[in-house]
Amino acid sequence: QVQLRESGPGLVKPSETLSLTCTVSGDSISYYYWAWIRQPPGKGLEWIGDISYSGSTNYKSSLKSRVTISADKSKNQFSLSLRSVTAADTAVYYCARNKWDCSGGGCRPYFFDFWGQGTLVTVSS
Amino acid sequence: DIQMTQSPSSLSASVGDRVTITCRASQNITKYLNWYQQRPGEAPSLLMFAASTLFRGVPSRFSGAGSGTDFTLTIGSLQPEDFATYFCQQSYITPHSFGQGTELVIK
């Protein structure tokens, strides 16, 4: 069974960097896509970005200047770094596996089939 | 970016009712539409992918339809565990946007 677990500080000061790690078990991050998604309290889901099996990344355009997603295949982990945070970045952050669809002559992200339990990150001084 | 619009935002129903949630994309996303269920305090879980394919373990009372820009999620006979929030999500192009959610509450 694939399992994902987010870890990192639950409190970050404004203007500092939010750093989270997702540890994956039951699968290798050398396959599929691996995503970060967040949900502000009481609100909807927002895709932040992902990293592919080959190490290529995609980010939401409005966050692109502040976000980096990286992977450590030796530890089977991938990470999120969000710089210059404000209160608007307060949210539950989820990591998820984005399974691929390879039916069209190439592989593309398809659906999020496994999720971490989520971790609340509060931005406050 | 593709905008995903769900309706209604909230839906009140009783156990045994049949309900339908609609999701509209701002441009053609072909079949790349997924549905998720989120219970309070939990992570979302996948219900349906490619508009109408049930994910493993999901009860057959859930069904999906649509292609292009207009999609529906139907629950055939509501069970107590179905009262939750439902999100649609497009995976046609990045950013992989979600609908704003439909909260299904007990009448």
CSV table of C-alpha atoms in Angstrom, one decimal:
chain,number,residue,atom,x,y,z
A,1,GLN,CA,0.0,0.0,0.0
A,2,VAL,CA,1.3,3.4,-1.0
A,3,GLN,CA,1.7,5.8,1.9
A,4,LEU,CA,2.7,9.5,2.0
A,5,ARG,CA,3.6,11.5,5.1
A,6,GLU,CA,4.2,15.2,5.3
A,7,SER,CA,6.6,16.6,7.9
A,8,GLY,CA,7.9,20.0,8.7
A,9,PRO,CA,7.3,23.0,11.0
A,10,GLY,CA,3.7,23.9,11.9
A,11,LEU,CA,4.5,27.5,12.4
A,12,VAL,CA,6.4,29.9,10.1
A,13,LYS,CA,7.0,33.6,10.6
A,14,PRO,CA,5.9,36.0,7.9
A,15,SER,CA,8.6,36.7,5.2
A,16,GLU,CA,10.4,33.4,6.0
A,17,THR,CA,10.5,30.1,4.1
A,18,LEU,CA,8.0,27.3,4.5
A,19,SER,CA,9.7,23.9,4.1
A,20,LEU,CA,7.9,20.6,4.0
A,21,THR,CA,9.0,17.1,3.1
A,22,CYS,CA,6.9,14.2,1.9
A,23,THR,CA,8.2,10.7,2.7
A,24,VAL,CA,6.8,8.0,0.4
A,25,SER,CA,6.6,4.3,1.2
A,26,GLY,CA,5.2,1.5,-0.9
A,27,ASP,CA,6.3,3.0,-4.2
A,28,SER,CA,9.3,4.7,-5.8
A,29,ILE,CA,9.2,8.4,-6.7
A,30,SER,CA,11.1,7.3,-9.8
A,31,TYR,CA,7.7,6.6,-11.3
A,32,TYR,CA,4.6,8.9,-11.7
A,33,TYR,CA,4.3,12.5,-10.6
A,34,TRP,CA,4.4,13.8,-7.1
A,35,ALA,CA,2.4,16.9,-6.1
A,36,TRP,CA,1.8,19.4,-3.4
A,37,ILE,CA,-1.7,20.7,-2.8
A,38,ARG,CA,-2.9,23.0,-0.2
A,39,GLN,CA,-6.2,24.0,1.5
A,40,PRO,CA,-6.7,27.2,3.5
A,41,PRO,CA,-8.9,26.6,6.5
A,42,GLY,CA,-12.5,26.2,5.4
A,43,LYS,CA,-11.7,26.7,1.7
A,44,GLY,CA,-11.0,24.7,-1.4
A,45,LEU,CA,-8.1,22.8,-2.8
A,46,GLU,CA,-5.2,24.6,-4.6
A,47,TRP,CA,-2.6,22.7,-6.7
A,48,ILE,CA,0.8,24.2,-6.0
A,49,GLY,CA,3.0,22.1,-8.3
A,50,ASP,CA,4.5,18.8,-9.0
A,51,ILE,CA,7.7,16.9,-9.8
A,52,SER,CA,7.9,14.1,-12.3
A,53,TYR,CA,9.6,10.8,-12.3
A,54,SER,CA,12.3,12.4,-14.4
A,55,GLY,CA,12.8,15.4,-12.1
A,56,SER,CA,11.0,18.0,-14.2
A,57,THR,CA,8.8,20.4,-12.3
A,58,ASN,CA,5.6,22.3,-12.9
A,59,TYR,CA,4.3,25.1,-10.7
A,60,LYS,CA,1.1,27.2,-10.4
A,61,SER,CA,2.0,30.4,-12.2
A,62,SER,CA,0.9,32.7,-9.3
A,63,LEU,CA,3.3,30.9,-7.0
A,64,LYS,CA,6.1,30.2,-9.4
A,65,SER,CA,8.4,33.0,-8.2
A,66,ARG,CA,8.3,31.6,-4.6
A,67,VAL,CA,8.1,27.8,-5.0
A,68,THR,CA,10.6,25.1,-5.5
A,69,ILE,CA,9.8,21.4,-5.5
A,70,SER,CA,12.7,19.0,-5.3
A,71,ALA,CA,13.2,15.3,-4.9
A,72,ASP,CA,15.7,13.0,-3.1
A,73,LYS,CA,15.4,9.6,-4.7
A,74,SER,CA,17.9,8.0,-2.3
A,75,LYS,CA,15.4,8.8,0.6
A,76,ASN,CA,12.3,8.4,-1.6
A,77,GLN,CA,11.2,11.9,-0.5
A,78,PHE,CA,10.2,15.1,-2.2
A,79,SER,CA,10.0,18.5,-0.7
A,80,LEU,CA,8.3,21.9,-1.0
A,81,SER,CA,9.9,25.2,-0.4
A,82,LEU,CA,7.7,28.3,-0.4
A,83,ARG,CA,9.6,31.6,0.2
A,84,SER,CA,8.5,34.9,1.6
A,85,VAL,CA,5.3,33.6,3.1
A,86,THR,CA,2.4,35.7,4.3
A,87,ALA,CA,-0.8,34.9,6.3
A,88,ALA,CA,-2.4,34.0,3.0
A,89,ASP,CA,-0.2,30.9,2.9
A,90,THR,CA,-1.7,29.5,6.0
A,91,ALA,CA,-3.2,26.2,5.0
A,92,VAL,CA,-3.2,22.4,5.3
A,93,TYR,CA,-0.6,21.2,2.9
A,94,TYR,CA,-1.0,17.8,1.3
A,95,CYS,CA,1.4,15.7,-0.7
A,96,ALA,CA,-0.1,13.3,-3.2
A,97,ARG,CA,0.8,10.8,-5.9
A,98,ASN,CA,-0.4,11.9,-9.3
A,99,LYS,CA,-0.7,8.7,-11.3
A,100,TRP,CA,0.1,8.9,-15.0
A,101,ASP,CA,-1.7,8.2,-18.2
A,102,CYS,CA,0.6,6.8,-20.8
A,103,SER,CA,-2.1,5.9,-23.4
A,104,GLY,CA,-1.4,8.9,-25.7
A,105,GLY,CA,2.1,8.2,-26.8
A,106,GLY,CA,3.7,9.9,-23.8
A,107,CYS,CA,3.0,10.0,-20.1
A,108,ARG,CA,1.0,12.8,-18.5
A,109,PRO,CA,-0.4,13.4,-15.0
A,110,TYR,CA,-3.8,11.8,-14.5
A,111,PHE,CA,-5.3,11.7,-11.1
A,112,PHE,CA,-4.3,11.9,-7.4
A,113,ASP,CA,-4.8,8.4,-6.1
A,114,PHE,CA,-2.8,8.5,-2.8
A,115,TRP,CA,-2.6,11.5,-0.4
A,116,GLY,CA,-0.8,12.2,2.8
A,117,GLN,CA,-2.9,13.1,5.9
A,118,GLY,CA,-2.0,16.7,5.5
A,119,THR,CA,-0.1,19.1,7.8
A,120,LEU,CA,-1.4,22.5,9.0
A,121,VAL,CA,1.1,25.3,8.5
A,122,THR,CA,0.3,28.6,10.1
A,123,VAL,CA,2.1,31.8,9.1
A,124,SER,CA,2.2,34.1,12.1
A,125,SER,CA,4.7,36.1,14.1
B,1,ASP,CA,-5.6,28.8,-16.5
B,2,ILE,CA,-8.7,26.6,-16.7
B,3,GLN,CA,-11.4,27.6,-14.3
B,4,MET,CA,-13.6,24.8,-12.8
B,5,THR,CA,-17.0,25.8,-11.5
B,6,GLN,CA,-19.1,23.5,-9.4
B,7,SER,CA,-22.8,23.8,-8.7
B,8,PRO,CA,-24.4,23.9,-6.3
B,9,SER,CA,-22.0,25.0,-3.6
B,10,SER,CA,-24.1,23.3,-1.0
B,11,LEU,CA,-26.8,20.7,-1.2
B,12,SER,CA,-29.2,19.5,1.4
B,13,ALA,CA,-30.5,15.9,1.0
B,14,SER,CA,-31.8,12.9,2.9
B,15,VAL,CA,-30.5,9.3,3.2
B,16,GLY,CA,-31.8,7.4,0.2
B,17,ASP,CA,-32.0,10.5,-2.1
B,18,ARG,CA,-30.4,10.6,-5.5
B,19,VAL,CA,-28.3,13.7,-6.0
B,20,THR,CA,-26.3,15.2,-8.9
B,21,ILE,CA,-23.4,17.7,-8.7
B,22,THR,CA,-22.3,19.6,-11.8
B,23,CYS,CA,-18.8,20.7,-12.8
B,24,ARG,CA,-18.1,23.0,-15.7
B,25,ALA,CA,-14.7,23.7,-17.2
B,26,SER,CA,-13.9,27.0,-18.8
B,27,GLN,CA,-12.5,25.2,-21.8
B,28,ASN,CA,-12.5,21.8,-23.4
B,29,ILE,CA,-10.7,19.2,-21.1
B,30,THR,CA,-11.9,16.1,-23.0
B,31,LYS,CA,-12.1,13.3,-20.5
B,32,TYR,CA,-9.6,14.6,-18.0
B,33,LEU,CA,-11.9,15.2,-15.1
B,34,ASN,CA,-11.6,13.6,-11.7
B,35,TRP,CA,-13.9,13.7,-8.6
B,36,TYR,CA,-12.8,13.6,-5.0
B,37,GLN,CA,-14.6,13.2,-1.7
B,38,GLN,CA,-13.4,14.9,1.5
B,39,ARG,CA,-14.8,14.2,4.9
B,40,PRO,CA,-14.2,16.7,7.7
B,41,GLY,CA,-10.6,16.5,9.1
B,42,GLU,CA,-9.5,14.1,6.4
B,43,ALA,CA,-7.5,14.3,3.2
B,44,PRO,CA,-9.5,14.1,-0.1
B,45,SER,CA,-10.0,10.6,-1.6
B,46,LEU,CA,-10.4,9.8,-5.2
B,47,LEU,CA,-13.8,8.7,-6.3
B,48,MET,CA,-13.7,8.8,-10.1
B,49,PHE,CA,-11.2,9.5,-12.8
B,50,ALA,CA,-11.5,10.1,-16.6
B,51,ALA,CA,-15.0,11.5,-15.9
B,52,SER,CA,-16.8,8.2,-15.5
B,53,THR,CA,-14.3,5.5,-14.3
B,54,LEU,CA,-14.9,4.4,-10.7
B,55,PHE,CA,-11.8,4.2,-8.6
B,56,ARG,CA,-11.2,0.8,-6.9
B,57,GLY,CA,-13.3,0.3,-3.8
B,58,VAL,CA,-15.7,3.1,-4.5
B,59,PRO,CA,-19.4,1.9,-4.3
B,60,SER,CA,-21.3,1.6,-7.5
B,61,ARG,CA,-24.0,4.1,-6.3
B,62,PHE,CA,-21.5,6.7,-7.5
B,63,SER,CA,-21.4,7.5,-11.2
B,64,GLY,CA,-19.9,10.1,-13.4
B,65,ALA,CA,-20.7,11.4,-16.9
B,66,GLY,CA,-19.6,14.1,-19.3
B,67,SER,CA,-16.9,15.2,-21.6
B,68,GLY,CA,-15.5,18.4,-23.0
B,69,THR,CA,-16.7,21.1,-20.6
B,70,ASP,CA,-19.7,19.7,-18.7
B,71,PHE,CA,-19.6,16.9,-16.2
B,72,THR,CA,-21.8,15.4,-13.5
B,73,LEU,CA,-21.3,13.3,-10.4
B,74,THR,CA,-24.4,11.4,-9.3
B,75,ILE,CA,-24.9,9.5,-6.1
B,76,GLY,CA,-27.7,7.0,-6.6
B,77,SER,CA,-29.0,6.4,-3.1
B,78,LEU,CA,-27.3,8.5,-0.4
B,79,GLN,CA,-25.8,6.7,2.5
B,80,PRO,CA,-24.9,8.4,5.8
B,81,GLU,CA,-21.2,8.2,5.0
B,82,ASP,CA,-21.7,10.1,1.8
B,83,PHE,CA,-22.3,13.4,3.5
B,84,ALA,CA,-19.1,15.2,2.8
B,85,THR,CA,-17.6,17.8,0.4
B,86,TYR,CA,-17.0,16.9,-3.2
B,87,PHE,CA,-14.4,18.4,-5.5
B,88,CYS,CA,-13.9,18.1,-9.3
B,89,GLN,CA,-10.4,18.5,-10.7
B,90,GLN,CA,-9.1,18.8,-14.3
B,91,SER,CA,-5.8,17.1,-15.3
B,92,TYR,CA,-5.9,18.2,-18.9
B,93,ILE,CA,-3.2,20.9,-18.5
B,94,THR,CA,-1.3,22.5,-15.6
B,95,PRO,CA,-2.2,24.1,-13.3
B,96,HIS,CA,-4.4,21.2,-12.3
B,97,SER,CA,-7.3,23.2,-11.0
B,98,PHE,CA,-10.0,22.2,-8.7
B,99,GLY,CA,-13.6,23.3,-8.4
B,100,GLN,CA,-14.6,25.2,-5.3
B,101,GLY,CA,-16.4,22.2,-3.8
B,102,THR,CA,-19.9,21.1,-3.1
B,103,GLU,CA,-20.9,20.5,0.5
B,104,LEU,CA,-23.5,17.7,0.9
B,105,VAL,CA,-25.3,18.1,4.1
B,106,ILE,CA,-28.1,16.1,5.8
B,107,LYS,CA,-31.5,17.5,5.5
